[in-house]
């Protein structure tokens, strides 16, 4: 699930390779979420099978045990993956460095662009003020 440090450095660099790395990481995250969705479906199917079997007059205990075990395993997988996804989203949301995030670099770039625009505006005002003042 987690990528190596060199990949994280490439993602933080913000270049073309970093963008490709970020896209790859995003695709991997989506793939994991799709697997998680399938696992939830499997858990629900096991629960349905158990419910159906329990509605019978003579339920098959072996089937019940097997389906209950599969349900528990599915729930554990879902819980573990959801915890991992939440940890990842917490890192992204707080701007802490992690593999594949370019949020911090993009935020720094945007702030620099805002400062440049502000400086340009102030220099324009200063230029106009100097032109209007007789020497």
mmCIF file with all atom_site columns, C-alpha atoms in Angstrom:
data_model
loop_
_atom_site.group_PDB
_atom_site.id
_atom_site.type_symbol
_atom_site.label_atom_id
_atom_site.label_alt_id
_atom_site.label_comp_id
_atom_site.label_asym_id
_atom_site.label_entity_id
_atom_site.label_seq_id
_atom_site.pdbx_PDB_ins_code
_atom_site.Cartn_x
_atom_site.Cartn_y
_atom_site.Cartn_z
_atom_site.occupancy
_atom_site.B_iso_or_equiv
_atom_site.pdbx_formal_charge
_atom_site.auth_seq_id
_atom_site.auth_comp_id
_atom_site.auth_asym_id
_atom_site.auth_atom_id
_atom_site.pdbx_PDB_model_num
ATOM 1   C CA . UNK A 1 1   ? 0.000   0.000   0.000   1.00 0.00 ? 1   UNK A CA 1
ATOM 2   C CA . UNK A 1 2   ? 2.646   2.566   0.961   1.00 0.00 ? 2   UNK A CA 1
ATOM 3   C CA . UNK A 1 3   ? 5.217   3.531   -1.625  1.00 0.00 ? 3   UNK A CA 1
ATOM 4   C CA . UNK A 1 4   ? 8.947   3.920   -1.037  1.00 0.00 ? 4   UNK A CA 1
ATOM 5   C CA . UNK A 1 5   ? 10.684  7.133   0.006   1.00 0.00 ? 5   UNK A CA 1
ATOM 6   C CA . UNK A 1 6   ? 12.162  7.743   -3.449  1.00 0.00 ? 6   UNK A CA 1
ATOM 7   C CA . UNK A 1 7   ? 8.672   7.770   -4.958  1.00 0.00 ? 7   UNK A CA 1
ATOM 8   C CA . UNK A 1 8   ? 7.533   10.237  -2.314  1.00 0.00 ? 8   UNK A CA 1
ATOM 9   C CA . UNK A 1 9   ? 10.459  12.510  -3.146  1.00 0.00 ? 9   UNK A CA 1
ATOM 10  C CA . UNK A 1 10  ? 9.516   12.324  -6.821  1.00 0.00 ? 10  UNK A CA 1
ATOM 11  C CA . UNK A 1 11  ? 5.921   13.256  -5.959  1.00 0.00 ? 11  UNK A CA 1
ATOM 12  C CA . UNK A 1 12  ? 7.081   16.199  -3.852  1.00 0.00 ? 12  UNK A CA 1
ATOM 13  C CA . UNK A 1 13  ? 9.330   17.449  -6.661  1.00 0.00 ? 13  UNK A CA 1
ATOM 14  C CA . UNK A 1 14  ? 6.198   18.445  -8.578  1.00 0.00 ? 14  UNK A CA 1
ATOM 15  C CA . UNK A 1 15  ? 7.691   17.739  -12.019 1.00 0.00 ? 15  UNK A CA 1
ATOM 16  C CA . UNK A 1 16  ? 6.228   15.632  -14.803 1.00 0.00 ? 16  UNK A CA 1
ATOM 17  C CA . UNK A 1 17  ? 7.405   12.457  -13.105 1.00 0.00 ? 17  UNK A CA 1
ATOM 18  C CA . UNK A 1 18  ? 5.886   13.673  -9.829  1.00 0.00 ? 18  UNK A CA 1
ATOM 19  C CA . UNK A 1 19  ? 2.556   14.266  -11.550 1.00 0.00 ? 19  UNK A CA 1
ATOM 20  C CA . UNK A 1 20  ? 2.621   10.779  -13.026 1.00 0.00 ? 20  UNK A CA 1
ATOM 21  C CA . UNK A 1 21  ? 3.490   9.385   -9.606  1.00 0.00 ? 21  UNK A CA 1
ATOM 22  C CA . UNK A 1 22  ? 0.569   11.277  -8.009  1.00 0.00 ? 22  UNK A CA 1
ATOM 23  C CA . UNK A 1 23  ? -1.800  10.023  -10.691 1.00 0.00 ? 23  UNK A CA 1
ATOM 24  C CA . UNK A 1 24  ? -0.567  6.466   -10.137 1.00 0.00 ? 24  UNK A CA 1
ATOM 25  C CA . UNK A 1 25  ? -1.079  6.814   -6.400  1.00 0.00 ? 25  UNK A CA 1
ATOM 26  C CA . UNK A 1 26  ? -4.584  8.207   -6.926  1.00 0.00 ? 26  UNK A CA 1
ATOM 27  C CA . UNK A 1 27  ? -5.420  5.287   -9.249  1.00 0.00 ? 27  UNK A CA 1
ATOM 28  C CA . UNK A 1 28  ? -4.106  2.862   -6.637  1.00 0.00 ? 28  UNK A CA 1
ATOM 29  C CA . UNK A 1 29  ? -6.262  4.525   -3.959  1.00 0.00 ? 29  UNK A CA 1
ATOM 30  C CA . UNK A 1 30  ? -9.319  4.200   -6.219  1.00 0.00 ? 30  UNK A CA 1
ATOM 31  C CA . UNK A 1 31  ? -8.502  0.551   -6.911  1.00 0.00 ? 31  UNK A CA 1
ATOM 32  C CA . UNK A 1 32  ? -8.273  -0.108  -3.159  1.00 0.00 ? 32  UNK A CA 1
ATOM 33  C CA . UNK A 1 33  ? -11.632 1.568   -2.618  1.00 0.00 ? 33  UNK A CA 1
ATOM 34  C CA . UNK A 1 34  ? -13.164 -0.595  -5.342  1.00 0.00 ? 34  UNK A CA 1
ATOM 35  C CA . UNK A 1 35  ? -11.757 -3.703  -3.620  1.00 0.00 ? 35  UNK A CA 1
ATOM 36  C CA . UNK A 1 36  ? -13.203 -2.416  -0.367  1.00 0.00 ? 36  UNK A CA 1
ATOM 37  C CA . UNK A 1 37  ? -16.598 -2.037  -2.022  1.00 0.00 ? 37  UNK A CA 1
ATOM 38  C CA . UNK A 1 38  ? -16.422 -5.648  -3.277  1.00 0.00 ? 38  UNK A CA 1
ATOM 39  C CA . UNK A 1 39  ? -15.440 -6.837  0.210   1.00 0.00 ? 39  UNK A CA 1
ATOM 40  C CA . UNK A 1 40  ? -18.458 -5.035  1.712   1.00 0.00 ? 40  UNK A CA 1
ATOM 41  C CA . UNK A 1 41  ? -20.641 -6.763  -0.893  1.00 0.00 ? 41  UNK A CA 1
ATOM 42  C CA . UNK A 1 42  ? -19.153 -10.124 0.068   1.00 0.00 ? 42  UNK A CA 1
ATOM 43  C CA . UNK A 1 43  ? -19.843 -9.441  3.761   1.00 0.00 ? 43  UNK A CA 1
ATOM 44  C CA . UNK A 1 44  ? -23.436 -8.535  2.975   1.00 0.00 ? 44  UNK A CA 1
ATOM 45  C CA . UNK A 1 45  ? -23.826 -11.678 0.888   1.00 0.00 ? 45  UNK A CA 1
ATOM 46  C CA . UNK A 1 46  ? -22.521 -13.801 3.788   1.00 0.00 ? 46  UNK A CA 1
ATOM 47  C CA . UNK A 1 47  ? -24.926 -12.055 6.165   1.00 0.00 ? 47  UNK A CA 1
ATOM 48  C CA . UNK A 1 48  ? -27.797 -12.733 3.752   1.00 0.00 ? 48  UNK A CA 1
ATOM 49  C CA . UNK A 1 49  ? -26.845 -16.389 3.475   1.00 0.00 ? 49  UNK A CA 1
ATOM 50  C CA . UNK A 1 50  ? -26.699 -16.724 7.265   1.00 0.00 ? 50  UNK A CA 1
ATOM 51  C CA . UNK A 1 51  ? -30.089 -15.022 7.639   1.00 0.00 ? 51  UNK A CA 1
ATOM 52  C CA . UNK A 1 52  ? -31.623 -17.274 4.995   1.00 0.00 ? 52  UNK A CA 1
ATOM 53  C CA . UNK A 1 53  ? -30.120 -20.364 6.594   1.00 0.00 ? 53  UNK A CA 1
ATOM 54  C CA . UNK A 1 54  ? -31.343 -19.329 10.060  1.00 0.00 ? 54  UNK A CA 1
ATOM 55  C CA . UNK A 1 55  ? -34.876 -18.960 8.692   1.00 0.00 ? 55  UNK A CA 1
ATOM 56  C CA . UNK A 1 56  ? -34.924 -22.669 7.843   1.00 0.00 ? 56  UNK A CA 1
ATOM 57  C CA . UNK A 1 57  ? -36.375 -25.207 10.245  1.00 0.00 ? 57  UNK A CA 1
ATOM 58  C CA . UNK A 1 58  ? -33.106 -27.178 10.322  1.00 0.00 ? 58  UNK A CA 1
ATOM 59  C CA . UNK A 1 59  ? -30.184 -24.835 9.528   1.00 0.00 ? 59  UNK A CA 1
ATOM 60  C CA . UNK A 1 60  ? -26.921 -26.334 8.285   1.00 0.00 ? 60  UNK A CA 1
ATOM 61  C CA . UNK A 1 61  ? -24.520 -25.565 11.140  1.00 0.00 ? 61  UNK A CA 1
ATOM 62  C CA . UNK A 1 62  ? -21.395 -26.099 9.042   1.00 0.00 ? 62  UNK A CA 1
ATOM 63  C CA . UNK A 1 63  ? -22.642 -23.623 6.454   1.00 0.00 ? 63  UNK A CA 1
ATOM 64  C CA . UNK A 1 64  ? -23.553 -21.164 9.208   1.00 0.00 ? 64  UNK A CA 1
ATOM 65  C CA . UNK A 1 65  ? -20.095 -21.455 10.777  1.00 0.00 ? 65  UNK A CA 1
ATOM 66  C CA . UNK A 1 66  ? -18.339 -21.065 7.425   1.00 0.00 ? 66  UNK A CA 1
ATOM 67  C CA . UNK A 1 67  ? -20.447 -18.048 6.400   1.00 0.00 ? 67  UNK A CA 1
ATOM 68  C CA . UNK A 1 68  ? -20.076 -16.431 9.825   1.00 0.00 ? 68  UNK A CA 1
ATOM 69  C CA . UNK A 1 69  ? -16.293 -16.861 9.637   1.00 0.00 ? 69  UNK A CA 1
ATOM 70  C CA . UNK A 1 70  ? -16.222 -15.362 6.136   1.00 0.00 ? 70  UNK A CA 1
ATOM 71  C CA . UNK A 1 71  ? -18.378 -12.467 7.344   1.00 0.00 ? 71  UNK A CA 1
ATOM 72  C CA . UNK A 1 72  ? -16.026 -11.794 10.276  1.00 0.00 ? 72  UNK A CA 1
ATOM 73  C CA . UNK A 1 73  ? -12.982 -11.932 7.986   1.00 0.00 ? 73  UNK A CA 1
ATOM 74  C CA . UNK A 1 74  ? -14.617 -9.535  5.522   1.00 0.00 ? 74  UNK A CA 1
ATOM 75  C CA . UNK A 1 75  ? -15.526 -7.107  8.295   1.00 0.00 ? 75  UNK A CA 1
ATOM 76  C CA . UNK A 1 76  ? -11.931 -7.195  9.586   1.00 0.00 ? 76  UNK A CA 1
ATOM 77  C CA . UNK A 1 77  ? -10.564 -6.463  6.087   1.00 0.00 ? 77  UNK A CA 1
ATOM 78  C CA . UNK A 1 78  ? -13.032 -3.610  5.610   1.00 0.00 ? 78  UNK A CA 1
ATOM 79  C CA . UNK A 1 79  ? -12.195 -2.137  9.001   1.00 0.00 ? 79  UNK A CA 1
ATOM 80  C CA . UNK A 1 80  ? -8.441  -2.326  8.386   1.00 0.00 ? 80  UNK A CA 1
ATOM 81  C CA . UNK A 1 81  ? -8.681  -0.732  4.940   1.00 0.00 ? 81  UNK A CA 1
ATOM 82  C CA . UNK A 1 82  ? -11.041 1.994   6.123   1.00 0.00 ? 82  UNK A CA 1
ATOM 83  C CA . UNK A 1 83  ? -8.618  2.830   8.951   1.00 0.00 ? 83  UNK A CA 1
ATOM 84  C CA . UNK A 1 84  ? -5.770  3.026   6.423   1.00 0.00 ? 84  UNK A CA 1
ATOM 85  C CA . UNK A 1 85  ? -7.844  5.280   4.139   1.00 0.00 ? 85  UNK A CA 1
ATOM 86  C CA . UNK A 1 86  ? -8.757  7.540   7.070   1.00 0.00 ? 86  UNK A CA 1
ATOM 87  C CA . UNK A 1 87  ? -5.093  7.807   8.119   1.00 0.00 ? 87  UNK A CA 1
ATOM 88  C CA . UNK A 1 88  ? -4.170  8.751   4.551   1.00 0.00 ? 88  UNK A CA 1
ATOM 89  C CA . UNK A 1 89  ? -6.945  11.352  4.304   1.00 0.00 ? 89  UNK A CA 1
ATOM 90  C CA . UNK A 1 90  ? -5.942  12.803  7.669   1.00 0.00 ? 90  UNK A CA 1
ATOM 91  C CA . UNK A 1 91  ? -2.391  13.304  6.380   1.00 0.00 ? 91  UNK A CA 1
ATOM 92  C CA . UNK A 1 92  ? -3.623  14.901  3.167   1.00 0.00 ? 92  UNK A CA 1
ATOM 93  C CA . UNK A 1 93  ? -6.058  17.191  4.962   1.00 0.00 ? 93  UNK A CA 1
ATOM 94  C CA . UNK A 1 94  ? -3.461  18.482  7.426   1.00 0.00 ? 94  UNK A CA 1
ATOM 95  C CA . UNK A 1 95  ? -0.820  19.107  4.771   1.00 0.00 ? 95  UNK A CA 1
ATOM 96  C CA . UNK A 1 96  ? 1.715   16.817  6.424   1.00 0.00 ? 96  UNK A CA 1
ATOM 97  C CA . UNK A 1 97  ? 4.248   15.375  4.018   1.00 0.00 ? 97  UNK A CA 1
ATOM 98  C CA . UNK A 1 98  ? 3.482   11.889  2.762   1.00 0.00 ? 98  UNK A CA 1
ATOM 99  C CA . UNK A 1 99  ? 3.970   9.767   -0.316  1.00 0.00 ? 99  UNK A CA 1
ATOM 100 C CA . UNK A 1 100 ? 2.426   11.198  -3.438  1.00 0.00 ? 100 UNK A CA 1
ATOM 101 C CA . UNK A 1 101 ? 0.973   14.409  -2.059  1.00 0.00 ? 101 UNK A CA 1
ATOM 102 C CA . UNK A 1 102 ? 1.547   17.609  -3.955  1.00 0.00 ? 102 UNK A CA 1
ATOM 103 C CA . UNK A 1 103 ? -0.945  19.600  -1.874  1.00 0.00 ? 103 UNK A CA 1
ATOM 104 C CA . UNK A 1 104 ? 1.730   21.398  0.158   1.00 0.00 ? 104 UNK A CA 1
ATOM 105 C CA . UNK A 1 105 ? 3.791   22.279  -2.924  1.00 0.00 ? 105 UNK A CA 1
ATOM 106 C CA . UNK A 1 106 ? 0.712   23.518  -4.788  1.00 0.00 ? 106 UNK A CA 1
ATOM 107 C CA . UNK A 1 107 ? -0.356  25.581  -1.781  1.00 0.00 ? 107 UNK A CA 1
ATOM 108 C CA . UNK A 1 108 ? 3.136   27.142  -1.529  1.00 0.00 ? 108 UNK A CA 1
ATOM 109 C CA . UNK A 1 109 ? 3.095   27.918  -5.259  1.00 0.00 ? 109 UNK A CA 1
ATOM 110 C CA . UNK A 1 110 ? -0.340  29.522  -5.069  1.00 0.00 ? 110 UNK A CA 1
ATOM 111 C CA . UNK A 1 111 ? 0.717   31.638  -2.097  1.00 0.00 ? 111 UNK A CA 1
ATOM 112 C CA . UNK A 1 112 ? 3.839   32.775  -3.988  1.00 0.00 ? 112 UNK A CA 1
ATOM 113 C CA . UNK A 1 113 ? 1.683   33.725  -6.990  1.00 0.00 ? 113 UNK A CA 1
ATOM 114 C CA . UNK A 1 114 ? -0.623  35.688  -4.686  1.00 0.00 ? 114 UNK A CA 1
ATOM 115 C CA . UNK A 1 115 ? 2.368   37.551  -3.221  1.00 0.00 ? 115 UNK A CA 1
ATOM 116 C CA . UNK A 1 116 ? 3.639   38.353  -6.729  1.00 0.00 ? 116 UNK A CA 1
ATOM 117 C CA . UNK A 1 117 ? 0.219   39.731  -7.712  1.00 0.00 ? 117 UNK A CA 1
ATOM 118 C CA . UNK A 1 118 ? 0.121   41.841  -4.562  1.00 0.00 ? 118 UNK A CA 1
ATOM 119 C CA . UNK A 1 119 ? 3.647   43.175  -5.167  1.00 0.00 ? 119 UNK A CA 1
ATOM 120 C CA . UNK A 1 120 ? 2.722   43.964  -8.781  1.00 0.00 ? 120 UNK A CA 1
ATOM 121 C CA . UNK A 1 121 ? -0.364  45.846  -7.586  1.00 0.00 ? 121 UNK A CA 1
ATOM 122 C CA . UNK A 1 122 ? 1.621   47.872  -5.039  1.00 0.00 ? 122 UNK A CA 1
ATOM 123 C CA . UNK A 1 123 ? 4.360   48.671  -7.575  1.00 0.00 ? 123 UNK A CA 1
ATOM 124 C CA . UNK A 1 124 ? 1.686   49.891  -10.000 1.00 0.00 ? 124 UNK A CA 1
ATOM 125 C CA . UNK A 1 125 ? 0.217   52.136  -7.306  1.00 0.00 ? 125 UNK A CA 1
ATOM 126 C CA . UNK A 1 126 ? 3.683   53.464  -6.479  1.00 0.00 ? 126 UNK A CA 1
ATOM 127 C CA . UNK A 1 127 ? 4.405   54.103  -10.163 1.00 0.00 ? 127 UNK A CA 1
ATOM 128 C CA . UNK A 1 128 ? 1.132   56.028  -10.575 1.00 0.00 ? 128 UNK A CA 1
ATOM 129 C CA . UNK A 1 129 ? 1.810   58.013  -7.406  1.00 0.00 ? 129 UNK A CA 1
ATOM 130 C CA . UNK A 1 130 ? 5.290   58.939  -8.679  1.00 0.00 ? 130 UNK A CA 1
ATOM 131 C CA . UNK A 1 131 ? 3.903   60.030  -12.066 1.00 0.00 ? 131 UNK A CA 1
ATOM 132 C CA . UNK A 1 132 ? 1.286   62.260  -10.441 1.00 0.00 ? 132 UNK A CA 1
ATOM 133 C CA . UNK A 1 133 ? 3.652   63.986  -8.008  1.00 0.00 ? 133 UNK A CA 1
ATOM 134 C CA . UNK A 1 134 ? 5.405   67.028  -9.548  1.00 0.00 ? 134 UNK A CA 1
ATOM 135 C CA . UNK A 1 135 ? 9.129   67.160  -8.904  1.00 0.00 ? 135 UNK A CA 1
#
